PDB file of C-alpha atoms and ligand atoms in Angstrom:
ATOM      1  CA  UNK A   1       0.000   0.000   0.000  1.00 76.00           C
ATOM      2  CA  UNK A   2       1.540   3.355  -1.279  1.00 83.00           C
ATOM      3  CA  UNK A   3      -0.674   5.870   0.512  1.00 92.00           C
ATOM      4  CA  UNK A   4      -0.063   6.637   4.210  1.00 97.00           C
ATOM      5  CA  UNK A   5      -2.677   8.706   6.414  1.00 97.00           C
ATOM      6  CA  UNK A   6      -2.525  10.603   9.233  1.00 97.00           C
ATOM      7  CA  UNK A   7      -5.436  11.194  11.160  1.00 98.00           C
ATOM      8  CA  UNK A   8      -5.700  13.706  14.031  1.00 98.00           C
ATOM      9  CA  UNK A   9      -8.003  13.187  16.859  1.00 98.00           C
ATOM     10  CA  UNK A  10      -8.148  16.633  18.173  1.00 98.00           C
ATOM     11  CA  UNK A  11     -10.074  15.065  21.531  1.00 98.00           C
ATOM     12  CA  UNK A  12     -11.130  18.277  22.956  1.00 97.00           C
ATOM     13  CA  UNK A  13      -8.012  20.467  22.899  1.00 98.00           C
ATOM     14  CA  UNK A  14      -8.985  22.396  19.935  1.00 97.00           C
ATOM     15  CA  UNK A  15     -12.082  23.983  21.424  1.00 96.00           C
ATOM     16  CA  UNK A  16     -13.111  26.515  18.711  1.00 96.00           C
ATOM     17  CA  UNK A  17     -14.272  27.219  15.053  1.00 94.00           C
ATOM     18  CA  UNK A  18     -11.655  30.171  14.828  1.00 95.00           C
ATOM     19  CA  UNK A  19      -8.528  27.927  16.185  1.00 96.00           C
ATOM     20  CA  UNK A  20      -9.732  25.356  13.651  1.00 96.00           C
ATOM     21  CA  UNK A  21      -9.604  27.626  10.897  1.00 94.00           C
ATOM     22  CA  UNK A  22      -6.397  28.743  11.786  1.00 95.00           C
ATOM     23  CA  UNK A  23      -4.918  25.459  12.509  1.00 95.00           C
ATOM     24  CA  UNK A  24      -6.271  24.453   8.731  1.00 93.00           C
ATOM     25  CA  UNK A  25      -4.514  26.988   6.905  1.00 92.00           C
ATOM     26  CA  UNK A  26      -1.544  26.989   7.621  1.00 93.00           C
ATOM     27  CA  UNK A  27      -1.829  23.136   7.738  1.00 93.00           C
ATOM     28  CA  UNK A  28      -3.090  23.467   3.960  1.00 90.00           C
ATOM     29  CA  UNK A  29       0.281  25.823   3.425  1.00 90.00           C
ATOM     30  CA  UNK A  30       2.459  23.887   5.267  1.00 87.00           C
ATOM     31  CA  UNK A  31       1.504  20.838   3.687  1.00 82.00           C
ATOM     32  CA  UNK A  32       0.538  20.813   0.711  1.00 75.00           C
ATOM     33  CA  UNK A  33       4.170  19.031  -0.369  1.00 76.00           C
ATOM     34  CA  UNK A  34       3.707  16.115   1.397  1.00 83.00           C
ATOM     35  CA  UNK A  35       2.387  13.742  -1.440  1.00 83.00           C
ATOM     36  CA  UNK A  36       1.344  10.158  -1.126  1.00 90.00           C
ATOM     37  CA  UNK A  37       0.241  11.396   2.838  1.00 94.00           C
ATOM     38  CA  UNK A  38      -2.822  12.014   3.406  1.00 94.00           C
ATOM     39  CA  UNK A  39      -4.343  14.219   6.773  1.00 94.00           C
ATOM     40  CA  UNK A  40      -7.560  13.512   8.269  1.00 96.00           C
ATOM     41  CA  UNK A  41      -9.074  16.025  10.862  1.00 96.00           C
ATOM     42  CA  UNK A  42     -11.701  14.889  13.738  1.00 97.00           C
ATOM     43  CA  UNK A  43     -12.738  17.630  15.225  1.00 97.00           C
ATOM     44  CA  UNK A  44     -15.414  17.761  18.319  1.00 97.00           C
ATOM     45  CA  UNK A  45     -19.098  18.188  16.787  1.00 95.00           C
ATOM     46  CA  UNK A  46     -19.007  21.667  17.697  1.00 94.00           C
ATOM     47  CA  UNK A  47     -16.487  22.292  14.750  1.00 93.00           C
ATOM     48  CA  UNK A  48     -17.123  20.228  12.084  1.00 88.00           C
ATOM     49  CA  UNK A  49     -18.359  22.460   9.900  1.00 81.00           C
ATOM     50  CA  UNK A  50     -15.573  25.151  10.237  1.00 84.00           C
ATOM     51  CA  UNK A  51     -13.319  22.254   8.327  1.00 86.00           C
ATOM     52  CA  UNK A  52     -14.890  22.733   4.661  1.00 79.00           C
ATOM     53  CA  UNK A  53     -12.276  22.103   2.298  1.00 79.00           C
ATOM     54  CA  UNK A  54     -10.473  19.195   4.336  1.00 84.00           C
ATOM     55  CA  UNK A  55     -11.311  15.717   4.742  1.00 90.00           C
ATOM     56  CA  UNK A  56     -12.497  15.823   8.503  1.00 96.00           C
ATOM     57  CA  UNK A  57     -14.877  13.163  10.442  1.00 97.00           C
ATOM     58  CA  UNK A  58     -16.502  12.321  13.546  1.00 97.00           C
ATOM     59  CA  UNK A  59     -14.857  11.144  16.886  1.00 98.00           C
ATOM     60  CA  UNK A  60     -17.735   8.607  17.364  1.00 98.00           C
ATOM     61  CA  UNK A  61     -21.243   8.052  16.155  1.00 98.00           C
ATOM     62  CA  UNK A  62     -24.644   6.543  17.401  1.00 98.00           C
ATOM     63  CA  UNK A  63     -26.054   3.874  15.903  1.00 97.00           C
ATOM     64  CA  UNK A  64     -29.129   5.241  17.000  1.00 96.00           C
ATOM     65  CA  UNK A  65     -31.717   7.775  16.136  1.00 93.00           C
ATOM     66  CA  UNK A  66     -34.094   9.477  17.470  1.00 95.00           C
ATOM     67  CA  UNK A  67     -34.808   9.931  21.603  1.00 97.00           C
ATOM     68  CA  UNK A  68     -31.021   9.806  22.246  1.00 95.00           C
ATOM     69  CA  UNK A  69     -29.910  12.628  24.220  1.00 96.00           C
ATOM     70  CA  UNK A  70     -26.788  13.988  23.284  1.00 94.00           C
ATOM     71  CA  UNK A  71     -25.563  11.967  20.563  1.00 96.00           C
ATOM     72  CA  UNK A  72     -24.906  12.349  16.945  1.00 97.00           C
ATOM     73  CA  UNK A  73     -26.070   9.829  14.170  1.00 98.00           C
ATOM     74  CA  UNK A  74     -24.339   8.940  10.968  1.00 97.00           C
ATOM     75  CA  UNK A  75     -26.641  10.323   8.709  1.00 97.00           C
ATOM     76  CA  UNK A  76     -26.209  14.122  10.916  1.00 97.00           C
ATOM     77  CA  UNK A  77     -22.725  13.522  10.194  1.00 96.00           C
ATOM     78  CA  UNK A  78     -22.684  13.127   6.559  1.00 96.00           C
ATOM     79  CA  UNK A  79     -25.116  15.895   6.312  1.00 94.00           C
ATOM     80  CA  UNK A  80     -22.713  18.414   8.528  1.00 93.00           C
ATOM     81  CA  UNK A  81     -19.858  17.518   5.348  1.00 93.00           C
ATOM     82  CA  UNK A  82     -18.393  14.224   7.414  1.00 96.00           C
ATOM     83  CA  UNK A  83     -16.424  11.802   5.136  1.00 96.00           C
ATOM     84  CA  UNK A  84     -15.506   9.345   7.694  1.00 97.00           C
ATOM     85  CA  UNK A  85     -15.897   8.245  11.537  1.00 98.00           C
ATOM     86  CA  UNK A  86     -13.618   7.196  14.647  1.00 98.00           C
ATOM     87  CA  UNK A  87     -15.792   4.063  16.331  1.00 98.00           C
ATOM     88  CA  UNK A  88     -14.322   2.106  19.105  1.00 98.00           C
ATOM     89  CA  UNK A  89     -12.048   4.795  20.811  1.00 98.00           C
ATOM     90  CA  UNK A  90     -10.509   3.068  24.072  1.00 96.00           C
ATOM     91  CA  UNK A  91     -12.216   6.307  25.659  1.00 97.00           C
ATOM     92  CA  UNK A  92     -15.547   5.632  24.854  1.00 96.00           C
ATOM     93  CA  UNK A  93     -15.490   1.694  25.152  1.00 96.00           C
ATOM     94  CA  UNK A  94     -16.358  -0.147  28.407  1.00 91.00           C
ATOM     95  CA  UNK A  95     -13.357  -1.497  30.317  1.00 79.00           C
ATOM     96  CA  UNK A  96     -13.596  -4.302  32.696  1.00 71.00           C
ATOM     97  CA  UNK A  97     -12.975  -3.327  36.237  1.00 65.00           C
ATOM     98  CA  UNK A  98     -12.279  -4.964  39.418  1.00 64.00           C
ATOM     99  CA  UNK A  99     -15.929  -5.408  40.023  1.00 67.00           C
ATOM    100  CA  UNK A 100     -17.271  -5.745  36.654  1.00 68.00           C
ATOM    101  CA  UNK A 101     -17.558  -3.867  33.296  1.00 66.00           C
ATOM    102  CA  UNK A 102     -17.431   0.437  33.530  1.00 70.00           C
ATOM    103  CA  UNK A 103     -19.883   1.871  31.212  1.00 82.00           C
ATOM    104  CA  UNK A 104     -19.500   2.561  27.778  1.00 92.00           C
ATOM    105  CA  UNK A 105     -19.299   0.916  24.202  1.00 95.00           C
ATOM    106  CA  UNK A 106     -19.377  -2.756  24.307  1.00 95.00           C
ATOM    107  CA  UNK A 107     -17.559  -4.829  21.451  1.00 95.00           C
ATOM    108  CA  UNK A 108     -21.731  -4.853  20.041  1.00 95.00           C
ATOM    109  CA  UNK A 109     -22.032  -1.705  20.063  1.00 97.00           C
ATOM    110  CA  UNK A 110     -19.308  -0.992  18.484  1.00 97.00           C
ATOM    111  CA  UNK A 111     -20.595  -3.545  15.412  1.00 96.00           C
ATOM    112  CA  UNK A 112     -23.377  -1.360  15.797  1.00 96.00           C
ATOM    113  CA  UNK A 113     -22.005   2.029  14.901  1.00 97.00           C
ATOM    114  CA  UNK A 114     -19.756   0.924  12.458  1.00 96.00           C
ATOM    115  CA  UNK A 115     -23.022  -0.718  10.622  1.00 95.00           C
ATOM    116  CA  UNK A 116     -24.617   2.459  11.018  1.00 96.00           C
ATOM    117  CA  UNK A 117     -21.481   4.407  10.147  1.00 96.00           C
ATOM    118  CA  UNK A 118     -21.060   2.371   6.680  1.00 94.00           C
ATOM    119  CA  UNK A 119     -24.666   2.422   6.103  1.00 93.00           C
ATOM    120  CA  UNK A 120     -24.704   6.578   5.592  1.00 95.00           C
ATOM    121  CA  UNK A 121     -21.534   6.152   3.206  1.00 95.00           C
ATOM    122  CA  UNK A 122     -18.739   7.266   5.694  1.00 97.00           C
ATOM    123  CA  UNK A 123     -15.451   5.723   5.769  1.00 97.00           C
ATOM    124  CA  UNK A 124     -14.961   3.982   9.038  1.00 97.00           C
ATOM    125  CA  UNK A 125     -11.690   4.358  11.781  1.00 98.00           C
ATOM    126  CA  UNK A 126     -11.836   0.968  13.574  1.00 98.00           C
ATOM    127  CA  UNK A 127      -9.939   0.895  17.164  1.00 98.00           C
ATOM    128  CA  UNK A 128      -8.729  -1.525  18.674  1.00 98.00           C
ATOM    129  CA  UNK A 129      -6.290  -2.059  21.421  1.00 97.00           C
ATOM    130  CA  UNK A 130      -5.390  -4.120  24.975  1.00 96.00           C
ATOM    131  CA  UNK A 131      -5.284  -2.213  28.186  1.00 92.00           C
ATOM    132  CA  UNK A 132      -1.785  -4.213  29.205  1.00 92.00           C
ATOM    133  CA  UNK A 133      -0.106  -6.410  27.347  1.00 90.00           C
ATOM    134  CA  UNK A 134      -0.067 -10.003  29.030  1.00 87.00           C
ATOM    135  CA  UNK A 135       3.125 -12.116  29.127  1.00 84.00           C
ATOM    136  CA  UNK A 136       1.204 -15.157  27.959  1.00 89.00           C
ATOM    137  CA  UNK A 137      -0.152 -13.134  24.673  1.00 89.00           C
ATOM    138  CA  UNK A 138      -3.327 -13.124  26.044  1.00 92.00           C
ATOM    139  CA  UNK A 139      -3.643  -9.475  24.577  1.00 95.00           C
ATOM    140  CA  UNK A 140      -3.647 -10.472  21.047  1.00 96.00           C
ATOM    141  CA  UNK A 141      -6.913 -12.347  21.957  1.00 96.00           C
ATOM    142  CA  UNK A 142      -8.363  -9.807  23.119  1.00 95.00           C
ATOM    143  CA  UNK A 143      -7.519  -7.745  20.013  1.00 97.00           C
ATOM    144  CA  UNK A 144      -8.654 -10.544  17.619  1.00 97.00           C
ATOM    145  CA  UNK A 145     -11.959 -10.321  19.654  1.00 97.00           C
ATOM    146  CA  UNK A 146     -12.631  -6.728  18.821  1.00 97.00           C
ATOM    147  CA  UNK A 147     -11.846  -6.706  15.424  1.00 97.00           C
ATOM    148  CA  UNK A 148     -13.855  -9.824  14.359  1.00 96.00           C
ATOM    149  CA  UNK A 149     -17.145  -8.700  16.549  1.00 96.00           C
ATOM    150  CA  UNK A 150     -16.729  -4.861  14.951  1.00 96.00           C
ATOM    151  CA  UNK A 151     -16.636  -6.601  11.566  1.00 95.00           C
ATOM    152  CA  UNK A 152     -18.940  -9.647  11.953  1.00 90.00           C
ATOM    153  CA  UNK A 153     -20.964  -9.725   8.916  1.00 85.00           C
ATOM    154  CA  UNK A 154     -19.922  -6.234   7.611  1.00 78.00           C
ATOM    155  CA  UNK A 155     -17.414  -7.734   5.366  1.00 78.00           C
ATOM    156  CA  UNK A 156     -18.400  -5.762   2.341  1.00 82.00           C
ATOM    157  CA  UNK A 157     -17.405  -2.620   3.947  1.00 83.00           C
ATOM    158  CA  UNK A 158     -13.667  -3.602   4.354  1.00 86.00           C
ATOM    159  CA  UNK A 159     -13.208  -1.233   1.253  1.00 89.00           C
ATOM    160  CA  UNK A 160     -13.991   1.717   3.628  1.00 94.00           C
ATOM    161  CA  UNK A 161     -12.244   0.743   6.509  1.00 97.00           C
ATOM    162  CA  UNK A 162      -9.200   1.718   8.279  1.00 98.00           C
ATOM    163  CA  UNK A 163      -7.868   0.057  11.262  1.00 98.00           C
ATOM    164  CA  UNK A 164      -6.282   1.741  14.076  1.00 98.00           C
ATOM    165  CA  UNK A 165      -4.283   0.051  16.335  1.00 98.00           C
ATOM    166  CA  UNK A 166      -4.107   2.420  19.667  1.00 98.00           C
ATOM    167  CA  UNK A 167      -2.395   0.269  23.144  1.00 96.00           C
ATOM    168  CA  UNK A 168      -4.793   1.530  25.899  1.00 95.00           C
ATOM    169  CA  UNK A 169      -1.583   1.815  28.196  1.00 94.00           C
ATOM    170  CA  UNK A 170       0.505   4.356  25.747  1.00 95.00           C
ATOM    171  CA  UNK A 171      -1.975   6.868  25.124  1.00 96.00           C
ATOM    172  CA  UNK A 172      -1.474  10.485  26.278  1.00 95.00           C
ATOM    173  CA  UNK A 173       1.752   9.664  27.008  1.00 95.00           C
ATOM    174  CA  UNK A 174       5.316  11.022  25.566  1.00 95.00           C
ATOM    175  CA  UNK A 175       7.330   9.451  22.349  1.00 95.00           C
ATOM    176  CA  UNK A 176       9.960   7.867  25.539  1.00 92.00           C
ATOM    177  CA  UNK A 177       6.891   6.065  27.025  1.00 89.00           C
ATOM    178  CA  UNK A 178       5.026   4.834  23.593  1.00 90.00           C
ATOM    179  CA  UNK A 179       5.514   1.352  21.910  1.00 94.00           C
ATOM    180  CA  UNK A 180       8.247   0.450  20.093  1.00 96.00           C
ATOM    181  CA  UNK A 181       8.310   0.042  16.731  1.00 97.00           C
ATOM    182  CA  UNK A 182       9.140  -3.794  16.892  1.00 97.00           C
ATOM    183  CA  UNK A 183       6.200  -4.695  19.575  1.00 95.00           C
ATOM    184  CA  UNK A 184       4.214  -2.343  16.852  1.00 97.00           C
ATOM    185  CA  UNK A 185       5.055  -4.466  13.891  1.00 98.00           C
ATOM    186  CA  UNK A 186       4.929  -7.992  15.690  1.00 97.00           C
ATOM    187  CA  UNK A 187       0.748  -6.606  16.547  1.00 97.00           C
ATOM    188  CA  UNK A 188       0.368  -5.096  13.012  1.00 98.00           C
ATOM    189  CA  UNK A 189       1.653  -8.527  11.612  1.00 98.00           C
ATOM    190  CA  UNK A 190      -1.698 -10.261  13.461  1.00 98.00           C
ATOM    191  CA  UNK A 191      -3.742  -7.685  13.166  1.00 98.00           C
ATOM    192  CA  UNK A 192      -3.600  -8.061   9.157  1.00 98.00           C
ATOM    193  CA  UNK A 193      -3.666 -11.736   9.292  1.00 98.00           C
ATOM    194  CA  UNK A 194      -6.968 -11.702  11.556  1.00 98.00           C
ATOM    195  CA  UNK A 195      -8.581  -9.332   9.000  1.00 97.00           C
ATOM    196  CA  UNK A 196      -7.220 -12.040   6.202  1.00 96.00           C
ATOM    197  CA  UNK A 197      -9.304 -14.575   8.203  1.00 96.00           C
ATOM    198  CA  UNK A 198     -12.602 -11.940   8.575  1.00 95.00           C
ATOM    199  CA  UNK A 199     -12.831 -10.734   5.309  1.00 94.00           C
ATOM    200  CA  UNK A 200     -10.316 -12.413   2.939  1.00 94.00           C
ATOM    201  CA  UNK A 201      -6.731 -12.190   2.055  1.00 94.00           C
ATOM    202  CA  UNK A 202      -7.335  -9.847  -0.636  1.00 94.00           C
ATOM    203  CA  UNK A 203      -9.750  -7.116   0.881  1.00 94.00           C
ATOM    204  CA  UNK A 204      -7.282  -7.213   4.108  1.00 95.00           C
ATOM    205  CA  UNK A 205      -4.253  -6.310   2.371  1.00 95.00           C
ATOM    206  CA  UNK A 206      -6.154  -2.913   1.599  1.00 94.00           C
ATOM    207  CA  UNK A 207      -7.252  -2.156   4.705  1.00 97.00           C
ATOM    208  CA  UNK A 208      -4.976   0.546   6.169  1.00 98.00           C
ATOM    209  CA  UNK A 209      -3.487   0.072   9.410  1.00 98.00           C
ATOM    210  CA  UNK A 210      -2.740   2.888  11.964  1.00 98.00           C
ATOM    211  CA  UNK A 211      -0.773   2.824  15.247  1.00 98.00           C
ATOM    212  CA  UNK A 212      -1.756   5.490  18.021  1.00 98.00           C
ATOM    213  CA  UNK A 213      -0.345   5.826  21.288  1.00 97.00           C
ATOM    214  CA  UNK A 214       2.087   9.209  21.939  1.00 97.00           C
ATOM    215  CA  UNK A 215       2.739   9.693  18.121  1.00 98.00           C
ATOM    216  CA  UNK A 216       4.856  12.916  18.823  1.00 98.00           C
ATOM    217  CA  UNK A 217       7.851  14.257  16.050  1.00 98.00           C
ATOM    218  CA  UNK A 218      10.004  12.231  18.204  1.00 97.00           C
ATOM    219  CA  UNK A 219       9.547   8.906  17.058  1.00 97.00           C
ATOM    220  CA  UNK A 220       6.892   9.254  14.253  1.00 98.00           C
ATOM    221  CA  UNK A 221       9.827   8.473  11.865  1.00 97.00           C
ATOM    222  CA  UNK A 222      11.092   5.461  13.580  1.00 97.00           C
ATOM    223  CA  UNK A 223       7.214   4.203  13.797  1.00 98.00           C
ATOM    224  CA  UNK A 224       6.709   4.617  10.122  1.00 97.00           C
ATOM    225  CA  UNK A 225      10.028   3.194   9.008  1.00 97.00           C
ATOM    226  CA  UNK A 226       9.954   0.230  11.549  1.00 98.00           C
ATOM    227  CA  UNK A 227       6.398  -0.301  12.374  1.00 97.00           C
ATOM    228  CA  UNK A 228       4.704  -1.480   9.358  1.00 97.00           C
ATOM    229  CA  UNK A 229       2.085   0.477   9.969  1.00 98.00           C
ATOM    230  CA  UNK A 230       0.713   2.430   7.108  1.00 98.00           C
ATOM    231  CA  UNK A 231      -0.004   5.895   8.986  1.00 98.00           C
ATOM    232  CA  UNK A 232      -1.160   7.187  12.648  1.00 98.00           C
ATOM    233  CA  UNK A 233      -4.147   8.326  14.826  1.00 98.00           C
ATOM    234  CA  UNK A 234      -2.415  11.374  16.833  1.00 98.00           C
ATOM    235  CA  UNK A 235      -3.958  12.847  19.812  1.00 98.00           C
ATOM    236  CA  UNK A 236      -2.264  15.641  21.729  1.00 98.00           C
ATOM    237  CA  UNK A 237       0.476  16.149  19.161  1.00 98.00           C
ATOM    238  CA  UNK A 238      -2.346  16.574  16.555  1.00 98.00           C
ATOM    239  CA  UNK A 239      -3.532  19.425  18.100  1.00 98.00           C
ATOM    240  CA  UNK A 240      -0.367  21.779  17.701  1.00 98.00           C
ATOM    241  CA  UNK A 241       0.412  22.531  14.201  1.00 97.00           C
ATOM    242  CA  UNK A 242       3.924  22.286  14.301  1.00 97.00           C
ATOM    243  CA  UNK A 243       3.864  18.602  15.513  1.00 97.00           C
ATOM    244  CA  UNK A 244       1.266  17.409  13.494  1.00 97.00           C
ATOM    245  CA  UNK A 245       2.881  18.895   9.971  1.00 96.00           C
ATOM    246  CA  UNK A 246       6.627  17.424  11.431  1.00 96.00           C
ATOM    247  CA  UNK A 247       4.847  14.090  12.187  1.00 97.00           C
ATOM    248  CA  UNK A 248       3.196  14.355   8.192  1.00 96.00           C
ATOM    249  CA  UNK A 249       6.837  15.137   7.291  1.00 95.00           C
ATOM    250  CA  UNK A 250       7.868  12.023   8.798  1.00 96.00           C
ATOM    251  CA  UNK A 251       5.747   9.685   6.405  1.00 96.00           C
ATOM    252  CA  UNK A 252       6.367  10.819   2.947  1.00 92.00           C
ATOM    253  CA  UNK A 253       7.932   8.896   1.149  1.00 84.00           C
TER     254      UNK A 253
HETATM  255  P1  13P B 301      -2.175  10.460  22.157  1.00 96.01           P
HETATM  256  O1  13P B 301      -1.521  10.667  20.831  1.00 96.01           O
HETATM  257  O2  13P B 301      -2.428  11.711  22.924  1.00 96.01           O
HETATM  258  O3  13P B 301      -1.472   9.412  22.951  1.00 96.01           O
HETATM  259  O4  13P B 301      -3.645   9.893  21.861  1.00 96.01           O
HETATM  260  C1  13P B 301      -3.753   8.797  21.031  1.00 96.01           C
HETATM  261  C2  13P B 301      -5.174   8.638  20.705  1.00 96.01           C
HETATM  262  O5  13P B 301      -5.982   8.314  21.559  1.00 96.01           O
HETATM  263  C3  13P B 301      -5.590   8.952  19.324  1.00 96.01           C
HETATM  264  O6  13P B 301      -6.886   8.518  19.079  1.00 96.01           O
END
């Protein structure tokens, strides 16, 4: 796969339409060189439409609609200039506790949005990702689960999908604390070879896949060159310009 994408998940620390718009041209400036990379913005709701002219998507979707207070559908999203949407974010998911599961987004409702997601025509940002990694390898299980309930029966979409592979444990860290590049490659290695069992060797080897986890300009280059991954999901460096066009910078070609 030639192309290599770099999606920013501004969170919440870009807070306003103006900062966006500020943020976007000079990124359009500054970037514009950096063929065969491709940057995706999601922004919080509250800003989506301030990013005409870019590709820019949702941080997470409902599969619902209607009597749902305080979410956002797939079809509101396409209609407010969406092209694609983050499901599955270790933030929103439900982690097992001590004393049982914490609320949020079970591996089925996950499936869910990313049904719904497809279903309006947006491109879909898949994440998945253990909390610790487990001497026995019990992670990868864990991993295999999420990806094959997320795309259980929705194997025609596979042509829209892009994987990210975010390590609960190294987000909103630094680059010293992230994953290295060789634990990065060894999960991107089974990652593609459970997608070749869910939807086919031939539609896997298209799907994109991401690593996210304290992508900063400190080791982006390392992660692309020794990773195998074919791009990033950046939080906190995504949200300061000069990181986020040094991190593009690090994956052309
Ligand atoms: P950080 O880059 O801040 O670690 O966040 C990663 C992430 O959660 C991107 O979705």
């Amino acid at each position: 796969m030639k192309k290599r994408f770099v999606i920013a998940n501004w969170k919440m620390y870009i807070e306003s339409p103006e900062e966006a718009k500020k943020f976007i041209s000079i990124l359009k400036r500054k970037a514009a060189s950096y063929e065969g990379v491709d940057a995706w913005i999601a922004p919080p709701f509250t800003i989506l439409p301030a990013l005409k002219g870019m590709k820019f998507g949702g941080q997470a979707v409902s599969a619902n609609t209607g009597a749902y207070t305080g979410e956002v559908s797939a079809d509101m999203l396409k209609e407010a200039g969406a092209s694609f949407v983050i499901v599955g974010h270790s933030e929103r998911r439900a982690h097992s506790t001590g004393s049982g599961q914490a609320a949020g987004d079970t591996n089925e409702d996950v499936h869910a949005q990313l049904a719904a997601a497809a279903g309006a025509g947006l491109s879909t940002v898949l994440c998945v990702g253990e909390s610790e990694r487990m001497p026995d390898g019990a992670h990868f299980t864990k991993i295999a689960e999420q990806l094959s309930s997320a795309l259980d029966g929705a194997q025609s979409l596979a042509s829209k999908l892009v994987v990210a592979y975010e390590p609960v444990w190294a987000i909103g860290k630094t680059a010293k604390d992230a994953m290295q590049p060789d634990e990065v490659e060894e999960t991107v290695i089974f990652i593609r070879k459970t997608l070749a069992d869910i939807l086919g060797r031939k539609d896997a080897l298209k799907v994109p896949i991401l690593y996210g986890g304290s992508v900063e300009p400190e080791n982006a280059a390392k992660l692309i060159a020794d990773g195998g991954v074919n791009g990033f999901l950046v939080g906190h460096a995504s949200a300061d310009i000069d990181s986020f066009v040094e991190i593009l910078k690090a994956c052309r070609r």
